[in-house]
Tab-separated table of C-alpha atoms in Angstrom:
chain	number	residue	atom	x	y	z
A	10	MET	CA	-1.877	-35.358	33.764
A	11	LYS	CA	-4.682	-35.353	36.342
A	12	PRO	CA	-5.791	-38.968	35.661
A	13	ALA	CA	-2.175	-40.146	35.993
A	14	TYR	CA	-1.882	-38.239	39.302
A	15	LEU	CA	-5.061	-39.891	40.645
A	16	ASN	CA	-3.687	-43.331	39.710
A	17	LEU	CA	-0.453	-42.483	41.534
A	18	ILE	CA	-2.398	-41.508	44.695
A	19	GLN	CA	-4.350	-44.770	44.607
A	20	GLU	CA	-1.183	-46.846	44.186
A	21	GLN	CA	0.520	-45.157	47.148
A	22	ALA	CA	-2.621	-45.402	49.294
A	23	MET	CA	-2.277	-49.181	49.117
A	24	HIS	CA	0.986	-48.726	51.079
A	25	ASN	CA	-0.574	-46.179	53.468
A	26	CYS	CA	1.527	-43.445	51.900
A	27	THR	CA	0.645	-39.928	50.750
A	28	VAL	CA	2.040	-37.924	47.836
A	29	THR	CA	3.503	-34.416	47.982
A	30	PRO	CA	3.181	-31.690	46.839
A	31	ALA	CA	-0.424	-31.036	45.928
A	32	PHE	CA	-1.420	-31.522	42.313
A	33	SER	CA	-0.408	-28.900	39.808
A	34	GLU	CA	-0.039	-29.050	36.031
A	35	ALA	CA	3.390	-27.458	36.435
A	36	VAL	CA	4.672	-30.192	38.797
A	37	THR	CA	6.070	-33.346	37.117
A	38	THR	CA	7.858	-34.911	40.145
A	39	TYR	CA	6.226	-36.140	43.313
A	40	THR	CA	7.652	-37.639	46.517
A	41	CYS	CA	6.360	-39.587	49.503
A	42	GLY	CA	4.745	-37.607	52.347
A	43	ASN	CA	6.520	-39.677	55.041
A	44	GLU	CA	9.554	-37.973	56.505
A	45	GLY	CA	12.899	-39.319	55.293
A	46	CYS	CA	11.436	-41.500	52.530
A	47	THR	CA	13.363	-41.374	49.224
A	48	PHE	CA	10.439	-42.358	47.016
A	49	LYS	CA	10.211	-40.300	43.842
A	50	ALA	CA	7.927	-40.553	40.786
A	51	GLU	CA	8.258	-38.575	37.551
A	52	PHE	CA	5.638	-38.009	34.864
A	53	ALA	CA	6.405	-39.528	31.425
A	54	LYS	CA	3.882	-39.318	28.580
A	55	THR	CA	0.764	-40.804	30.182
A	56	ARG	CA	1.758	-42.093	33.618
A	57	PHE	CA	4.052	-41.586	36.594
A	58	ASN	CA	7.118	-43.835	36.707
A	59	MET	CA	8.941	-44.689	39.908
A	60	VAL	CA	12.482	-43.283	39.898
A	61	SER	CA	13.488	-44.402	43.398
A	62	PRO	CA	11.651	-46.825	45.761
A	63	HIS	CA	10.157	-46.279	49.207
A	64	THR	CA	12.432	-46.444	52.270
A	65	CYS	CA	9.689	-45.750	54.787
A	66	PHE	CA	8.496	-49.381	54.758
A	67	THR	CA	9.633	-52.847	53.691
A	68	ILE	CA	7.470	-55.292	51.769
A	69	HIS	CA	7.407	-58.635	53.607
A	70	TYR	CA	6.595	-61.496	51.258
A	71	PRO	CA	4.813	-64.626	52.564
A	72	GLN	CA	7.242	-67.144	54.038
A	73	ASN	CA	5.912	-69.935	51.814
A	74	THR	CA	6.459	-67.972	48.596
A	75	ASP	CA	9.251	-69.419	46.481
A	76	LEU	CA	11.654	-66.930	44.962
A	77	MET	CA	12.747	-67.080	41.335
A	78	LYS	CA	16.308	-68.262	40.879
A	79	GLU	CA	18.752	-68.734	38.044
A	80	GLY	CA	17.913	-71.690	35.839
A	81	ASP	CA	14.163	-71.573	36.570
A	82	THR	CA	11.705	-71.630	33.651
A	83	ILE	CA	9.095	-68.913	34.241
A	84	VAL	CA	6.104	-67.612	32.325
A	85	LEU	CA	6.006	-63.884	31.562
A	86	SER	CA	2.484	-62.496	31.412
A	87	PHE	CA	2.116	-59.172	29.620
A	88	SER	CA	-1.659	-59.581	29.065
A	89	PHE	CA	-4.287	-62.301	28.929
A	90	ASP	CA	-3.133	-63.567	25.522
A	91	GLU	CA	0.506	-62.484	25.575
A	92	ILE	CA	2.472	-64.986	27.620
A	93	PHE	CA	5.978	-66.264	26.970
A	94	GLU	CA	8.340	-68.815	28.551
A	95	VAL	CA	11.839	-67.783	29.601
A	96	GLN	CA	14.646	-69.658	31.321
A	97	LEU	CA	16.416	-67.273	33.710
A	98	LYS	CA	20.132	-66.807	33.127
A	99	SER	CA	22.136	-64.136	34.943
A	100	GLY	CA	23.458	-61.419	32.627
A	101	GLN	CA	20.870	-62.010	29.870
A	102	ARG	CA	17.736	-60.041	29.117
A	103	TYR	CA	14.320	-60.523	27.505
A	104	ASP	CA	13.310	-58.016	24.834
A	105	ALA	CA	9.652	-57.336	24.169
A	106	ARG	CA	7.557	-54.507	22.774
A	107	TYR	CA	7.006	-53.479	26.359
A	108	GLY	CA	10.707	-52.884	26.915
A	109	GLN	CA	13.835	-54.715	27.970
A	110	PHE	CA	13.737	-56.936	31.047
A	111	PRO	CA	17.113	-58.075	32.456
A	112	HIS	CA	16.937	-61.592	33.875
A	113	ASP	CA	18.660	-60.324	37.020
A	114	SER	CA	15.598	-58.195	37.751
A	115	PHE	CA	13.601	-61.428	38.243
A	116	ILE	CA	16.131	-63.439	40.211
A	117	GLY	CA	15.475	-63.273	43.949
A	118	LYS	CA	11.902	-61.970	43.622
A	119	PRO	CA	8.689	-63.964	44.287
A	120	TYR	CA	6.299	-65.020	41.589
A	121	GLY	CA	3.397	-62.762	40.824
A	122	VAL	CA	5.018	-59.370	41.520
A	123	LYS	CA	5.263	-56.574	38.990
A	124	VAL	CA	8.718	-56.344	37.492
A	125	GLN	CA	9.570	-53.055	35.746
A	126	ASN	CA	11.589	-52.849	32.560
A	127	ASN	CA	14.966	-51.124	32.474
A	128	ARG	CA	13.350	-47.689	31.854
A	129	ASN	CA	10.560	-48.059	34.421
A	130	ASN	CA	7.861	-47.354	31.846
A	131	GLY	CA	6.489	-50.868	31.428
A	132	PHE	CA	6.079	-53.998	33.514
A	133	VAL	CA	5.472	-57.731	33.316
A	134	ILE	CA	4.150	-60.272	35.840
A	135	PRO	CA	6.258	-63.460	36.153
A	136	LEU	CA	4.242	-66.590	36.845
A	137	ARG	CA	5.191	-70.056	38.036
A	138	PHE	CA	5.476	-72.687	35.313
A	139	GLN	CA	2.223	-74.623	34.899
A	140	PRO	CA	1.157	-77.052	32.140
A	141	VAL	CA	-1.881	-74.930	31.254
A	142	LEU	CA	0.361	-71.881	30.748
A	143	HIS	CA	2.939	-73.961	28.916
A	144	THR	CA	0.236	-74.991	26.418
A	145	GLU	CA	-0.513	-71.323	25.659
A	146	ALA	CA	3.107	-70.142	25.592
A	147	LEU	CA	5.045	-72.976	23.952
A	148	LYS	CA	6.682	-72.731	20.534
A	149	ARG	CA	4.701	-75.252	18.589
A	150	ARG	CA	6.659	-77.849	16.686
A	151	THR	CA	3.472	-79.655	15.733
A	152	GLN	CA	-0.306	-79.269	16.139
A	153	ILE	CA	-0.929	-79.482	19.891
A	154	ILE	CA	-3.748	-80.785	22.117
A	155	PHE	CA	-5.410	-77.803	23.794
A	156	THR	CA	-6.381	-77.295	27.410
A	157	PRO	CA	-10.083	-78.298	27.082
A	158	ASP	CA	-9.154	-81.699	25.634
A	159	ILE	CA	-6.325	-82.120	28.149
A	160	SER	CA	-8.596	-81.410	31.106
A	161	LEU	CA	-11.191	-83.915	29.847
A	162	ILE	CA	-8.555	-86.667	29.454
A	163	VAL	CA	-6.956	-86.151	32.875
A	164	ASN	CA	-10.268	-85.919	34.767
A	165	LYS	CA	-12.256	-88.575	32.900
A	166	VAL	CA	-9.449	-91.130	33.292
A	167	GLY	CA	-8.876	-90.082	36.888
A	168	LEU	CA	-5.087	-89.812	36.850
A	169	ARG	CA	-3.534	-89.740	40.320
A	170	PRO	CA	-0.010	-89.446	41.765
A	171	GLY	CA	1.878	-92.699	41.296
A	172	HIS	CA	0.100	-93.802	38.083
A	173	THR	CA	2.028	-94.958	35.029
A	174	VAL	CA	1.191	-93.452	31.639
A	175	ILE	CA	2.371	-94.409	28.134
A	176	GLU	CA	2.101	-91.738	25.462
A	177	ALA	CA	2.791	-92.207	21.768
A	178	GLY	CA	3.232	-88.995	19.832
A	179	ILE	CA	5.135	-86.411	21.890
A	180	GLY	CA	4.751	-83.571	19.380
A	181	SER	CA	5.232	-80.232	21.155
A	182	GLY	CA	4.891	-81.751	24.641
A	183	SER	CA	1.687	-79.911	25.611
A	184	LEU	CA	-0.070	-83.043	26.959
A	185	SER	CA	3.127	-84.558	28.381
A	186	HIS	CA	3.550	-81.718	30.872
A	187	ALA	CA	-0.047	-82.175	32.086
A	188	PHE	CA	0.509	-85.939	32.512
A	189	LEU	CA	3.693	-85.375	34.509
A	190	GLN	CA	2.022	-82.931	36.843
A	191	ALA	CA	-0.965	-85.258	37.408
A	192	ILE	CA	0.965	-88.493	38.040
A	193	ASN	CA	4.140	-87.244	39.765
A	194	PRO	CA	5.996	-89.250	41.152
A	195	GLY	CA	4.604	-91.847	38.717
A	196	LYS	CA	6.328	-92.716	35.429
A	197	LEU	CA	5.640	-91.396	31.944
A	198	TYR	CA	6.889	-93.373	28.960
A	199	ASN	CA	6.531	-91.313	25.788
A	200	PHE	CA	7.499	-92.126	22.206
A	201	ASP	CA	7.850	-90.195	18.966
A	202	LEU	CA	8.810	-91.106	15.430
A	203	TYR	CA	11.248	-88.179	15.095
A	204	GLN	CA	14.500	-88.027	17.059
A	205	GLU	CA	14.601	-84.202	17.154
A	206	ARG	CA	11.272	-84.093	18.979
A	207	VAL	CA	12.552	-86.667	21.499
A	208	ASP	CA	15.709	-84.630	22.057
A	209	GLN	CA	13.699	-81.444	22.617
A	210	ALA	CA	11.365	-83.267	25.002
A	211	GLN	CA	14.287	-84.517	27.075
A	212	LEU	CA	15.485	-80.939	27.460
A	213	GLU	CA	12.039	-79.646	28.441
A	214	PHE	CA	11.399	-82.522	30.875
A	215	ALA	CA	14.703	-82.100	32.678
A	216	ASN	CA	12.864	-81.328	35.926
A	217	TYR	CA	11.145	-84.739	35.645
A	218	SER	CA	14.221	-86.688	34.559
A	219	ASP	CA	13.636	-89.423	37.175
A	220	ASN	CA	10.100	-90.238	36.071
A	221	CYS	CA	9.974	-89.395	32.356
A	222	ILE	CA	11.471	-91.714	29.743
A	223	SER	CA	11.419	-90.356	26.174
A	224	GLN	CA	12.333	-92.687	23.300
A	225	GLN	CA	12.453	-92.577	19.501
A	226	SER	CA	10.376	-95.391	18.030
A	227	ASN	CA	7.831	-96.231	15.399
A	228	VAL	CA	5.190	-97.572	17.793
A	229	LEU	CA	3.011	-98.892	14.961
A	230	VAL	CA	5.834	-101.200	13.865
A	231	ASP	CA	8.041	-101.769	16.935
A	232	GLY	CA	5.505	-101.350	19.724
A	233	PHE	CA	6.346	-99.842	23.119
A	234	LYS	CA	10.054	-100.707	23.435
A	235	ASN	CA	11.563	-101.191	26.892
A	236	VAL	CA	8.181	-100.961	28.620
A	237	PRO	CA	7.474	-103.868	31.023
A	238	ASN	CA	4.298	-105.934	30.708
A	239	GLY	CA	1.173	-104.853	32.586
A	240	VAL	CA	2.413	-101.553	34.118
A	241	SER	CA	0.254	-98.875	32.471
A	242	ASP	CA	-2.777	-97.226	33.999
A	243	LEU	CA	-3.342	-95.227	30.791
A	244	VAL	CA	-2.173	-95.656	27.198
A	245	PHE	CA	-2.636	-92.525	25.110
A	246	LEU	CA	-2.166	-92.541	21.339
A	247	ASP	CA	-1.966	-89.561	18.982
A	248	LEU	CA	-1.181	-91.569	15.839
A	249	PRO	CA	-2.709	-91.873	12.355
A	250	SER	CA	-3.432	-95.645	12.502
A	251	PRO	CA	-3.723	-96.681	16.192
A	252	GLU	CA	-5.442	-99.984	15.317
A	253	LEU	CA	-2.064	-101.328	14.171
A	254	CYS	CA	-0.627	-101.406	17.750
A	255	LEU	CA	-3.605	-102.782	19.693
A	256	ALA	CA	-1.736	-105.987	20.561
A	257	ASP	CA	1.062	-104.123	22.281
A	258	VAL	CA	-1.440	-101.878	24.078
A	259	ILE	CA	-2.883	-105.009	25.662
A	260	ARG	CA	0.643	-106.227	26.589
A	261	VAL	CA	1.611	-103.103	28.559
A	262	SER	CA	-1.805	-102.378	30.168
A	263	LYS	CA	-3.066	-103.354	33.568
A	264	PRO	CA	-6.475	-105.050	33.838
A	265	TYR	CA	-9.287	-102.464	33.732
A	266	SER	CA	-6.807	-99.722	32.728
A	267	HIS	CA	-7.720	-96.896	30.379
A	268	PHE	CA	-7.057	-96.517	26.639
A	269	VAL	CA	-7.481	-93.086	25.021
A	270	ILE	CA	-6.913	-92.139	21.346
A	271	PHE	CA	-6.968	-88.681	19.764
A	272	LEU	CA	-8.095	-88.690	16.113
A	273	PRO	CA	-8.940	-85.777	13.841
A	274	CYS	CA	-11.203	-87.652	11.370
A	275	ILE	CA	-14.381	-89.695	11.878
A	276	GLU	CA	-13.237	-92.222	9.256
A	277	GLN	CA	-10.236	-93.130	11.442
A	278	ILE	CA	-12.627	-93.774	14.342
A	279	HIS	CA	-14.638	-96.216	12.194
A	280	GLN	CA	-11.507	-98.210	11.350
A	281	LEU	CA	-10.340	-98.214	14.969
A	282	CYS	CA	-13.666	-99.302	16.423
A	283	ALA	CA	-14.012	-102.077	13.857
A	284	GLU	CA	-10.695	-103.577	15.045
A	285	MET	CA	-11.438	-103.040	18.746
A	286	TYR	CA	-14.765	-104.812	18.498
A	287	LYS	CA	-12.952	-107.830	17.096
A	288	ASN	CA	-10.710	-107.910	20.158
A	289	GLU	CA	-12.093	-109.477	23.330
A	290	HIS	CA	-9.738	-107.473	25.593
A	291	PHE	CA	-11.508	-104.114	25.119
A	292	GLY	CA	-14.763	-102.992	26.682
A	293	SER	CA	-17.225	-100.423	25.449
A	294	VAL	CA	-16.017	-97.451	23.381
A	295	GLU	CA	-17.023	-93.822	23.944
A	296	VAL	CA	-16.285	-91.034	21.432
A	297	VAL	CA	-16.251	-87.421	22.745
A	298	LYS	CA	-15.789	-84.136	20.957
A	299	MET	CA	-15.104	-80.917	22.896
A	300	ASN	CA	-16.711	-77.682	21.737
A	301	TYR	CA	-14.781	-74.680	23.010
A	302	ASN	CA	-16.702	-71.407	23.567
A	303	ALA	CA	-15.571	-68.132	25.100
A	304	PHE	CA	-17.728	-65.507	26.807
A	305	GLU	CA	-17.148	-61.981	27.960
A	306	PHE	CA	-18.831	-60.338	30.995
A	307	ASP	CA	-19.348	-56.586	31.359
A	308	ASN	CA	-21.551	-54.190	33.375
A	309	ARG	CA	-24.215	-52.345	31.457
A	310	THR	CA	-27.156	-50.051	31.975
A	311	LEU	CA	-30.065	-49.477	29.596
A	312	GLY	CA	-30.375	-46.164	27.882
A	313	ALA	CA	-32.746	-44.519	30.388
A	314	LEU	CA	-34.003	-40.936	30.079
A	315	GLN	CA	-32.192	-38.326	32.178
A	316	LEU	CA	-35.324	-37.944	34.289
A	317	TYR	CA	-35.199	-41.592	35.439
A	318	ARG	CA	-31.467	-42.014	36.000
A	319	GLY	CA	-31.564	-40.706	39.594
A	320	ALA	CA	-34.866	-42.315	40.433
A	321	LYS	CA	-35.170	-45.240	42.820
A	322	ASN	CA	-36.704	-48.610	41.926
A	323	VAL	CA	-36.434	-47.982	38.200
A	324	SER	CA	-35.008	-51.004	36.412
A	325	ASP	CA	-33.762	-49.025	33.431
A	326	ALA	CA	-31.375	-47.096	35.618
A	327	LYS	CA	-29.838	-50.188	37.307
A	328	LYS	CA	-26.587	-51.815	36.272
A	329	PHE	CA	-26.709	-55.416	35.183
A	330	VAL	CA	-24.137	-57.996	34.090
A	331	GLN	CA	-24.210	-58.917	30.433
A	332	MET	CA	-22.680	-62.121	29.076
A	333	ARG	CA	-21.974	-62.424	25.364
A	334	LYS	CA	-20.284	-65.015	23.251
A	335	VAL	CA	-17.056	-64.007	21.477
A	336	ALA	CA	-15.414	-65.530	18.477
A	337	VAL	CA	-12.412	-67.815	18.989
A	338	GLY	CA	-9.841	-68.931	16.500
A	339	ARG	CA	-10.118	-72.677	17.179
A	340	THR	CA	-12.992	-74.709	15.801
A	341	HIS	CA	-12.557	-78.443	15.271
A	342	THR	CA	-9.566	-80.002	17.015
A	343	GLY	CA	-10.301	-83.702	17.029
A	344	TYR	CA	-12.200	-86.607	18.588
A	345	LEU	CA	-11.285	-88.400	21.822
A	346	VAL	CA	-11.935	-92.144	21.910
A	347	PHE	CA	-12.170	-93.622	25.430
A	348	SER	CA	-12.078	-97.348	26.206
A	349	ARG	CA	-10.923	-99.700	28.971
A	350	ARG	CA	-9.194	-103.019	28.974
A	351	LYS	CA	-11.127	-105.956	30.357
A	352	GLU	CA	-9.680	-108.332	32.925
């Protein structure tokens, strides 16, 4: 119980509060030392849980912090690799292995605060919706394009607010959200072969309804339907045979605009480049493959003898930061082909 008590003291010290009575193994309930405060914490298993909140102070959130409201899509972060998307609806709840979290416990609170479950023995941190978090949390309908590839596309092309992007192959919508954030209030035209993916995309992109147009179409056969000529700053294709729609890519592209293709196999790149070199409208072609590596940092000391541990100017007794590579599940994702249209 002593470690849990020390954690409780540290938590309350952040609010300039003390805890009473003094520590004892026989005491399982502690209160705030400030007169008249109703704060109470009870010991349960391995930690102290708050039973009633402080009344001796009020937490003032920053004025520019948006509060969560009903209908918002938020990201619940339980740990680094456990994040989930939830749309807040009054009266409903989210069940997890960390407990039950009523949606009403989020509504009216700012992003980033700890929200306790209904038993006060577990918590979650709600985060604002971001494309990078959406990529990690989404329910995948197809193989997705991951954050390293997305960041390379957006930055290498230089997408800016007001740009127009055409995307063929919506899939799970991972890249679409990043495009919409980068070009808002510009327009995104995206296409997919399957109607159910288009319908799901229209639901997910409801917040961008004015500048996102999702359509069902076989781009390789029908081209980019309902897209005006010469409007696109970027055409992105995630299709098996992109060389079949090069003519329509030229039609919808601005002079000197970008053309990016995602392909999983090197043989597909050979076929695409052969057709692009025959076409006078495309400039040089660059093929890029992203290698994703993860590293962990921790503080270490060498195994020094007891005699040297308290000595000064002994390198063996000093802490140092160690970086080591850790295994990741993803290996090969695909190749990115970059090109630009000539005048």
